[in-house]
Amino acid sequence: MKSSFPLSLLSLMILNIQGVYAEELADSSSKVAAVMPTIKIEAMSELDPIKSYIDYDKANVTRNGLDKKDIPQTIDTIDVQKYKIYGSNDLSVMLQGTPGVSTNYDMRGDGITIRGFGADTGDIYRDGIRESGQVRRSTANIERIEILKGPASVLYGRSAGGGVVNMVSKFANFDSKSSVGTYAGSYDNYGTTADINQVLNENLAVRLTGEYGESGSFRSGIKNKIEMLSPSFTYKNDDETLTWTTQYTYDKLGRVPDRGPTRDNLPTGTSIKTGFSQDGDYVDDILQVVRTDVNYQYAPDWNFHWAASYRQAEQNFDHFYFGTYCGLDGKDLKGKACTTKKGYINQIYYWQQTSNKTTTNTFDIKGKFKTGQLEHQIMMGTDWTYEQREPRLANKTQNGSAIYGYVNPFTGEREYSRGNGPLKISQHNYNEGTTYGVFIQDLIGLNDQLKLMMGVRYDYFDFSTTNKLTNEHRNVKDGSFSPNVGLVWQPLPEHSFYTSYSKSFAPFGGQMGVNQVTGSTDVAKMDKEPQYNEQYEVGVKSEWLDSRLNTQFSVFDIRKNNIRYKPKPNEQPEVWATAGQHQSRGLEFSFIGRVLDNVFVRGGYGYTDAKVKEDKQKPEQEGNYLANTSKNTGNLFIRYLPTEQWYTEVGVTYVGSYYPNINNQGLCCIKPLTAEFS
């Protein structure tokens, strides 16, 4: 990787001045700890200037309710409000600059890679529910984002192995404050938000969150619209041993997408402000979730948790995109003859309607007990998940005629042949998958300083696909064990050293989506063996400056094994062999807290060296970098509070270069173009 740009996301100087209630800020000034109980941070006002500079003591992504310092893996928690200040809503934008996390903006997905391995298809969760499917994910109703680094199959089943992302929703509780706000920015960016949390009595709280916003772009014709509404209620009994939350969320992200030609397909002189959308282009990501969650303390130190949810996520689009230029001389930019309209970009056209549905039922029991001198904090439970995905695609008229779109890159003139009639469906598949999982995890206190974590999970999965156009149907089944083990040493309360081993699996040759097979797959000849990721990690989590500054540092080595291929695809199509191994090694450092009485910091740095270690099928790829993985990532934000009513902040986010493919050829060192303003 020879070419590199130093900065992809830069806020040179961000000045954010807000008037807030003096009594709230006076109360904030007494909160000097870098880590606070999660429930207390959730109760803080969104206007509180230090909320984004305090770390949560627990993370829902771990499922076990333990303090993060007792977890022998790296956990990052991102407070969403700090990004809302800069006008961000997309999950991928909020994760940019997080150590070890790379994001590659794509119209259809978030393009998230963790420690070298893709997380977009099956490692994104909302309140512990898998957000499967190729969709863009809005954060309009999200309180915080949690990232558990490394393999996590012992908690969640199938995984690509780099880590999992969990978005925690805002829901009714007995502590959070209410707020109503508006925002405005450049390029017709404006909107309003409402977050009303009301305690009706000692047993019942209700909450209603909503957002409506619109924005344009520096490119002509590009638009975005957010519509979100989420009512919820929480009930607790008189002795507070039972808590029951039920919530409905509707979240629609509508776009006229910015999906023009690649730079090498644009003639010299094309303005960067030129948009290439056609009239009627749209992309709609529509999410609806109904969930209910019950926690019951049925005995001292013993809790029962049950959760059920139904999620439906649609991604529907009708648009023109990409394209190649045909010059006035009848040649493209590579000098080859072209037959399309001269002086215009010839665009690609596609229409899609896709539905992703996930039904989940899960329960677990957590408790504490002793066996002799050993103290146990145990969690055991089961998961049942039923996933459905049904994509329908078309790019031609009913009679089979191609649909064209043309844009003049200099004048902006455009035309297209898309009409109002029906299209000829070229793909219509129905995919479904059922997964059963049972797991157990135990944190064993060996003495006052040493803790041993051990866990294991077994998953049984059943996937099928039906081609609705040809009525072909295929079905595959299998199962897998996933272990983890870790040792935590806490010589002082402020420092927690750890080492761990964890393993994840991606079934049927590394498939992470619901569509494990196609309707025409020869099941007898397919790769049924899962891929495995194994990680070894060592690290330390510390508190400094009288617990005002929190840091974590880790070193990791992840290896993807059982990557398979057919040595003799023609003579022995049913015979598979191990092709080799992918390896990702690196280090990560992050920090958050108060370094002076009125100066707060947050940030981190990640180094990821992710390469093809061995490839018997394509030896020429050995040593190549894994796709969409930046070697260097990081961010730094500093907030200064000169008075109790005002603050100023400066921040910078760095995302290094990366290759878009494992061949390390073609377009190199692409940089995501984003910006933050306040």
Short mmCIF file of N, CA and C in Angstrom, two decimals, residues 246-374:
data_model
loop_
_atom_site.label_atom_id
_atom_site.label_comp_id
_atom_site.label_asym_id
_atom_site.label_seq_id
_atom_site.Cartn_x
_atom_site.Cartn_y
_atom_site.Cartn_z
N THR A 246 -41.89 -2.70 27.22
CA THR A 246 -42.41 -3.01 25.89
C THR A 246 -42.26 -1.77 25.02
N GLN A 247 -41.84 -1.97 23.76
CA GLN A 247 -41.51 -0.84 22.90
C GLN A 247 -41.84 -1.14 21.45
N TYR A 248 -42.30 -0.11 20.75
CA TYR A 248 -42.47 -0.17 19.30
C TYR A 248 -41.65 0.95 18.68
N THR A 249 -40.94 0.64 17.59
CA THR A 249 -40.12 1.64 16.91
C THR A 249 -40.41 1.62 15.42
N TYR A 250 -40.68 2.80 14.89
CA TYR A 250 -40.79 2.99 13.43
C TYR A 250 -39.70 3.97 13.03
N ASP A 251 -38.86 3.58 12.10
CA ASP A 251 -37.72 4.40 11.71
C ASP A 251 -37.54 4.30 10.20
N LYS A 252 -37.76 5.39 9.50
CA LYS A 252 -37.64 5.40 8.04
C LYS A 252 -36.54 6.38 7.62
N LEU A 253 -35.62 5.89 6.82
CA LEU A 253 -34.56 6.70 6.26
C LEU A 253 -34.76 6.73 4.75
N GLY A 254 -35.23 7.86 4.24
CA GLY A 254 -35.47 8.01 2.81
C GLY A 254 -34.38 8.83 2.16
N ARG A 255 -33.96 8.40 0.97
CA ARG A 255 -32.83 9.08 0.33
C ARG A 255 -33.02 9.17 -1.18
N VAL A 256 -32.52 10.25 -1.75
CA VAL A 256 -32.14 10.28 -3.16
C VAL A 256 -30.63 10.06 -3.14
N PRO A 257 -30.16 8.88 -3.53
CA PRO A 257 -28.78 8.48 -3.21
C PRO A 257 -27.73 9.19 -4.05
N ASP A 258 -26.58 9.39 -3.43
CA ASP A 258 -25.41 9.95 -4.10
C ASP A 258 -24.57 8.78 -4.59
N ARG A 259 -24.89 8.28 -5.76
CA ARG A 259 -24.26 7.06 -6.26
C ARG A 259 -23.83 7.26 -7.72
N GLY A 260 -23.07 8.30 -7.94
CA GLY A 260 -22.63 8.63 -9.29
C GLY A 260 -21.49 7.76 -9.77
N PRO A 261 -20.95 8.06 -10.95
CA PRO A 261 -19.85 7.27 -11.51
C PRO A 261 -18.60 7.37 -10.64
N THR A 262 -17.75 6.35 -10.73
CA THR A 262 -16.46 6.41 -10.05
C THR A 262 -15.60 7.48 -10.72
N ARG A 263 -14.61 7.94 -10.00
CA ARG A 263 -13.81 9.06 -10.48
C ARG A 263 -13.14 8.78 -11.82
N ASP A 264 -12.71 7.52 -12.04
CA ASP A 264 -12.03 7.21 -13.29
C ASP A 264 -12.99 7.13 -14.47
N ASN A 265 -14.30 7.25 -14.21
CA ASN A 265 -15.28 7.26 -15.29
C ASN A 265 -15.86 8.66 -15.54
N LEU A 266 -15.24 9.68 -14.93
CA LEU A 266 -15.70 11.05 -15.12
C LEU A 266 -14.68 11.82 -15.95
N PRO A 267 -15.13 12.54 -16.96
CA PRO A 267 -14.20 13.32 -17.77
C PRO A 267 -13.65 14.51 -17.00
N THR A 268 -12.45 14.93 -17.37
CA THR A 268 -11.83 16.09 -16.75
C THR A 268 -12.72 17.32 -16.89
N GLY A 269 -12.89 18.04 -15.79
CA GLY A 269 -13.74 19.22 -15.81
C GLY A 269 -15.09 19.02 -15.18
N THR A 270 -15.40 17.78 -14.79
CA THR A 270 -16.67 17.52 -14.12
C THR A 270 -16.66 18.16 -12.73
N SER A 271 -17.67 18.92 -12.42
CA SER A 271 -17.74 19.60 -11.12
C SER A 271 -18.02 18.59 -10.02
N ILE A 272 -17.36 18.78 -8.88
CA ILE A 272 -17.60 17.92 -7.73
C ILE A 272 -19.00 18.11 -7.18
N LYS A 273 -19.65 19.22 -7.56
CA LYS A 273 -21.01 19.51 -7.09
C LYS A 273 -22.09 18.87 -7.95
N THR A 274 -21.70 18.22 -9.03
CA THR A 274 -22.68 17.62 -9.93
C THR A 274 -23.22 16.32 -9.34
N GLY A 275 -24.53 16.23 -9.19
CA GLY A 275 -25.18 14.99 -8.79
C GLY A 275 -25.71 14.27 -10.02
N PHE A 276 -25.82 12.95 -9.94
CA PHE A 276 -26.19 12.16 -11.11
C PHE A 276 -27.50 11.41 -10.91
N SER A 277 -28.31 11.83 -9.95
CA SER A 277 -29.60 11.18 -9.76
C SER A 277 -30.57 11.60 -10.85
N GLN A 278 -31.53 10.72 -11.15
CA GLN A 278 -32.59 11.02 -12.10
C GLN A 278 -33.88 11.33 -11.33
N ASP A 279 -34.81 12.01 -11.98
CA ASP A 279 -36.11 12.27 -11.36
C ASP A 279 -36.78 10.94 -10.99
N GLY A 280 -37.25 10.84 -9.76
CA GLY A 280 -37.90 9.62 -9.31
C GLY A 280 -36.99 8.63 -8.63
N ASP A 281 -35.68 8.89 -8.60
CA ASP A 281 -34.76 8.00 -7.88
C ASP A 281 -35.07 8.04 -6.38
N TYR A 282 -35.04 6.89 -5.74
CA TYR A 282 -35.23 6.86 -4.29
C TYR A 282 -34.65 5.57 -3.71
N VAL A 283 -34.31 5.64 -2.44
CA VAL A 283 -33.96 4.48 -1.62
C VAL A 283 -34.64 4.67 -0.28
N ASP A 284 -35.45 3.71 0.13
CA ASP A 284 -36.14 3.77 1.42
C ASP A 284 -35.72 2.59 2.29
N ASP A 285 -35.15 2.90 3.45
CA ASP A 285 -34.88 1.88 4.47
C ASP A 285 -35.91 2.08 5.58
N ILE A 286 -36.78 1.10 5.76
CA ILE A 286 -37.89 1.22 6.71
C ILE A 286 -37.76 0.12 7.77
N LEU A 287 -37.66 0.53 9.01
CA LEU A 287 -37.52 -0.41 10.12
C LEU A 287 -38.74 -0.33 11.03
N GLN A 288 -39.27 -1.48 11.41
CA GLN A 288 -40.31 -1.57 12.43
C GLN A 288 -39.94 -2.69 13.40
N VAL A 289 -39.95 -2.37 14.68
CA VAL A 289 -39.57 -3.34 15.71
C VAL A 289 -40.58 -3.29 16.84
N VAL A 290 -41.04 -4.45 17.26
CA VAL A 290 -41.83 -4.60 18.48
C VAL A 290 -41.06 -5.53 19.40
N ARG A 291 -40.80 -5.08 20.62
CA ARG A 291 -40.05 -5.93 21.54
C ARG A 291 -40.62 -5.82 22.93
N THR A 292 -40.45 -6.88 23.71
CA THR A 292 -40.82 -6.87 25.11
C THR A 292 -39.70 -7.54 25.90
N ASP A 293 -39.43 -7.01 27.08
CA ASP A 293 -38.26 -7.43 27.84
C ASP A 293 -38.64 -7.48 29.32
N VAL A 294 -38.40 -8.63 29.96
CA VAL A 294 -38.76 -8.83 31.37
C VAL A 294 -37.52 -9.24 32.16
N ASN A 295 -37.28 -8.55 33.26
CA ASN A 295 -36.25 -8.94 34.22
C ASN A 295 -36.91 -9.18 35.57
N TYR A 296 -36.61 -10.34 36.16
CA TYR A 296 -37.24 -10.70 37.43
C TYR A 296 -36.19 -11.26 38.39
N GLN A 297 -36.03 -10.59 39.54
CA GLN A 297 -35.14 -11.08 40.58
C GLN A 297 -35.96 -11.99 41.49
N TYR A 298 -35.84 -13.29 41.27
CA TYR A 298 -36.69 -14.24 42.00
C TYR A 298 -36.05 -14.72 43.29
N ALA A 299 -34.78 -14.38 43.51
CA ALA A 299 -34.09 -14.71 44.76
C ALA A 299 -32.90 -13.76 44.88
N PRO A 300 -32.37 -13.57 46.08
CA PRO A 300 -31.20 -12.71 46.22
C PRO A 300 -30.06 -13.16 45.29
N ASP A 301 -29.54 -12.24 44.50
CA ASP A 301 -28.44 -12.49 43.56
C ASP A 301 -28.81 -13.40 42.40
N TRP A 302 -30.09 -13.65 42.18
CA TRP A 302 -30.51 -14.49 41.05
C TRP A 302 -31.59 -13.76 40.25
N ASN A 303 -31.37 -13.70 38.91
CA ASN A 303 -32.27 -12.98 38.02
C ASN A 303 -32.65 -13.83 36.82
N PHE A 304 -33.90 -13.70 36.44
CA PHE A 304 -34.41 -14.33 35.22
C PHE A 304 -34.69 -13.24 34.19
N HIS A 305 -34.24 -13.43 32.97
CA HIS A 305 -34.45 -12.45 31.90
C HIS A 305 -35.08 -13.14 30.70
N TRP A 306 -36.17 -12.55 30.21
CA TRP A 306 -36.84 -13.06 29.01
C TRP A 306 -37.08 -11.90 28.06
N ALA A 307 -36.81 -12.14 26.78
CA ALA A 307 -37.02 -11.10 25.77
C ALA A 307 -37.57 -11.74 24.51
N ALA A 308 -38.51 -11.06 23.90
CA ALA A 308 -39.07 -11.49 22.62
C ALA A 308 -39.20 -10.27 21.73
N SER A 309 -39.01 -10.47 20.44
CA SER A 309 -39.09 -9.34 19.52
C SER A 309 -39.46 -9.80 18.12
N TYR A 310 -40.02 -8.86 17.38
CA TYR A 310 -40.29 -9.06 15.96
C TYR A 310 -39.78 -7.83 15.23
N ARG A 311 -38.93 -8.05 14.26
CA ARG A 311 -38.32 -6.96 13.49
C ARG A 311 -38.60 -7.15 12.01
N GLN A 312 -38.97 -6.06 11.36
CA GLN A 312 -39.13 -6.07 9.91
C GLN A 312 -38.39 -4.88 9.34
N ALA A 313 -37.42 -5.17 8.48
CA ALA A 313 -36.62 -4.12 7.85
C ALA A 313 -36.72 -4.27 6.34
N GLU A 314 -37.12 -3.20 5.69
CA GLU A 314 -37.25 -3.20 4.24
C GLU A 314 -36.21 -2.26 3.63
N GLN A 315 -35.69 -2.67 2.49
CA GLN A 315 -34.90 -1.75 1.67
C GLN A 315 -35.46 -1.81 0.26
N ASN A 316 -36.10 -0.73 -0.14
CA ASN A 316 -36.73 -0.63 -1.45
C ASN A 316 -36.08 0.52 -2.21
N PHE A 317 -35.72 0.26 -3.46
CA PHE A 317 -35.14 1.34 -4.24
C PHE A 317 -35.51 1.22 -5.71
N ASP A 318 -35.40 2.35 -6.38
CA ASP A 318 -35.64 2.48 -7.81
C ASP A 318 -34.75 3.62 -8.26
N HIS A 319 -33.61 3.30 -8.88
CA HIS A 319 -32.67 4.37 -9.17
C HIS A 319 -31.65 3.98 -10.24
N PHE A 320 -31.01 5.03 -10.78
CA PHE A 320 -29.90 4.88 -11.71
C PHE A 320 -28.61 5.17 -10.94
N TYR A 321 -27.52 4.49 -11.32
CA TYR A 321 -26.28 4.67 -10.57
C TYR A 321 -25.06 4.33 -11.43
N PHE A 322 -23.88 4.68 -10.91
CA PHE A 322 -22.59 4.46 -11.57
C PHE A 322 -22.64 4.94 -13.02
N GLY A 323 -22.08 4.18 -13.94
CA GLY A 323 -22.10 4.55 -15.34
C GLY A 323 -20.72 4.84 -15.91
N THR A 324 -20.64 4.87 -17.25
CA THR A 324 -19.40 5.15 -17.97
C THR A 324 -19.65 6.27 -18.98
N TYR A 325 -18.60 7.00 -19.26
CA TYR A 325 -18.69 8.16 -20.15
C TYR A 325 -18.30 7.78 -21.57
N CYS A 326 -19.10 8.22 -22.53
CA CYS A 326 -18.79 8.05 -23.94
C CYS A 326 -18.51 9.43 -24.52
N GLY A 327 -17.27 9.66 -24.97
CA GLY A 327 -16.88 10.97 -25.45
C GLY A 327 -17.48 11.33 -26.79
N LEU A 328 -17.32 12.58 -27.15
CA LEU A 328 -17.84 13.06 -28.43
C LEU A 328 -17.15 12.39 -29.61
N ASP A 329 -15.95 11.84 -29.36
CA ASP A 329 -15.23 11.13 -30.42
C ASP A 329 -15.62 9.67 -30.52
N GLY A 330 -16.64 9.24 -29.73
CA GLY A 330 -17.08 7.86 -29.78
C GLY A 330 -16.20 6.89 -29.03
N LYS A 331 -15.38 7.41 -28.10
CA LYS A 331 -14.50 6.55 -27.31
C LYS A 331 -14.71 6.85 -25.83
N ASP A 332 -14.51 5.80 -25.00
CA ASP A 332 -14.60 6.02 -23.56
C ASP A 332 -13.28 6.56 -23.05
N LEU A 333 -13.17 6.74 -21.74
CA LEU A 333 -11.98 7.37 -21.17
C LEU A 333 -10.75 6.48 -21.22
N LYS A 334 -10.94 5.20 -21.58
CA LYS A 334 -9.81 4.28 -21.75
C LYS A 334 -9.42 4.12 -23.22
N GLY A 335 -10.08 4.89 -24.08
CA GLY A 335 -9.74 4.86 -25.49
C GLY A 335 -10.45 3.81 -26.30
N LYS A 336 -11.39 3.09 -25.69
CA LYS A 336 -12.12 2.06 -26.41
C LYS A 336 -13.37 2.64 -27.04
N ALA A 337 -13.78 2.06 -28.16
CA ALA A 337 -14.97 2.52 -28.86
C ALA A 337 -16.21 2.29 -28.01
N CYS A 338 -17.15 3.24 -28.02
CA CYS A 338 -18.40 3.11 -27.28
C CYS A 338 -19.57 3.45 -28.20
N THR A 339 -20.70 2.80 -27.96
CA THR A 339 -21.86 2.96 -28.84
C THR A 339 -23.01 3.68 -28.15
N THR A 340 -22.83 4.07 -26.90
CA THR A 340 -23.89 4.78 -26.18
C THR A 340 -23.88 6.26 -26.58
N LYS A 341 -24.80 7.03 -26.01
CA LYS A 341 -24.97 8.42 -26.40
C LYS A 341 -23.70 9.22 -26.14
N LYS A 342 -23.21 9.91 -27.16
CA LYS A 342 -21.95 10.64 -27.07
C LYS A 342 -22.09 11.87 -26.18
N GLY A 343 -21.06 12.08 -25.35
CA GLY A 343 -21.04 13.23 -24.46
C GLY A 343 -21.84 13.03 -23.18
N TYR A 344 -22.27 11.80 -22.91
CA TYR A 344 -23.12 11.52 -21.75
C TYR A 344 -22.57 10.33 -20.95
N ILE A 345 -22.92 10.32 -19.67
CA ILE A 345 -22.70 9.15 -18.82
C ILE A 345 -23.84 8.16 -19.06
N ASN A 346 -23.50 6.92 -19.40
CA ASN A 346 -24.50 5.86 -19.58
C ASN A 346 -24.64 5.12 -18.26
N GLN A 347 -25.80 5.25 -17.58
CA GLN A 347 -25.97 4.74 -16.22
C GLN A 347 -26.55 3.33 -16.18
N ILE A 348 -26.35 2.68 -15.05
CA ILE A 348 -26.94 1.38 -14.75
C ILE A 348 -28.26 1.62 -14.02
N TYR A 349 -29.23 0.75 -14.24
CA TYR A 349 -30.54 0.90 -13.59
C TYR A 349 -30.90 -0.37 -12.84
N TYR A 350 -31.47 -0.20 -11.62
CA TYR A 350 -32.02 -1.35 -10.89
C TYR A 350 -33.17 -0.91 -9.99
N TRP A 351 -34.10 -1.84 -9.83
CA TRP A 351 -35.25 -1.70 -8.93
C TRP A 351 -35.21 -2.86 -7.94
N GLN A 352 -35.54 -2.60 -6.68
CA GLN A 352 -35.52 -3.66 -5.67
C GLN A 352 -36.61 -3.43 -4.63
N GLN A 353 -37.21 -4.53 -4.19
CA GLN A 353 -38.03 -4.57 -2.99
C GLN A 353 -37.56 -5.76 -2.17
N THR A 354 -37.06 -5.50 -0.97
CA THR A 354 -36.51 -6.57 -0.13
C THR A 354 -37.05 -6.43 1.28
N SER A 355 -37.51 -7.54 1.82
CA SER A 355 -38.02 -7.58 3.18
C SER A 355 -37.14 -8.51 4.01
N ASN A 356 -36.71 -8.03 5.19
CA ASN A 356 -35.95 -8.82 6.15
C ASN A 356 -36.75 -8.89 7.44
N LYS A 357 -37.06 -10.09 7.89
CA LYS A 357 -37.85 -10.26 9.11
C LYS A 357 -37.07 -11.15 10.09
N THR A 358 -37.10 -10.75 11.36
CA THR A 358 -36.43 -11.52 12.40
C THR A 358 -37.35 -11.65 13.60
N THR A 359 -37.62 -12.88 14.00
CA THR A 359 -38.41 -13.16 15.20
C THR A 359 -37.49 -13.85 16.20
N THR A 360 -37.43 -13.32 17.40
CA THR A 360 -36.48 -13.82 18.39
C THR A 360 -37.16 -14.07 19.72
N ASN A 361 -36.79 -15.16 20.36
CA ASN A 361 -37.23 -15.45 21.72
C ASN A 361 -36.01 -15.95 22.49
N THR A 362 -35.71 -15.30 23.59
CA THR A 362 -34.51 -15.67 24.34
C THR A 362 -34.77 -15.54 25.84
N PHE A 363 -34.13 -16.39 26.62
CA PHE A 363 -34.17 -16.22 28.07
C PHE A 363 -32.84 -16.66 28.65
N ASP A 364 -32.50 -16.07 29.78
CA ASP A 364 -31.28 -16.46 30.48
C ASP A 364 -31.48 -16.27 31.97
N ILE A 365 -30.68 -16.98 32.73
CA ILE A 365 -30.65 -16.90 34.19
C ILE A 365 -29.25 -16.51 34.61
N LYS A 366 -29.16 -15.50 35.47
CA LYS A 366 -27.88 -15.04 36.00
C LYS A 366 -27.92 -15.11 37.51
N GLY A 367 -26.80 -15.54 38.10
CA GLY A 367 -26.78 -15.63 39.55
C GLY A 367 -25.38 -15.79 40.11
N LYS A 368 -25.31 -15.74 41.44
CA LYS A 368 -24.05 -15.89 42.16
C LYS A 368 -24.17 -17.02 43.16
N PHE A 369 -23.08 -17.79 43.30
CA PHE A 369 -23.03 -18.83 44.31
C PHE A 369 -21.57 -19.18 44.57
N LYS A 370 -21.33 -20.00 45.60
CA LYS A 370 -19.98 -20.40 45.97
C LYS A 370 -19.85 -21.92 45.93
N THR A 371 -18.66 -22.37 45.54
CA THR A 371 -18.28 -23.78 45.70
C THR A 371 -16.96 -23.76 46.47
N GLY A 372 -17.04 -23.98 47.77
CA GLY A 372 -15.86 -23.85 48.60
C GLY A 372 -15.42 -22.40 48.67
N GLN A 373 -14.17 -22.14 48.31
CA GLN A 373 -13.64 -20.78 48.32
C GLN A 373 -13.85 -20.04 47.00
N LEU A 374 -14.41 -20.73 46.03
CA LEU A 374 -14.59 -20.13 44.71
C LEU A 374 -15.94 -19.42 44.61
#
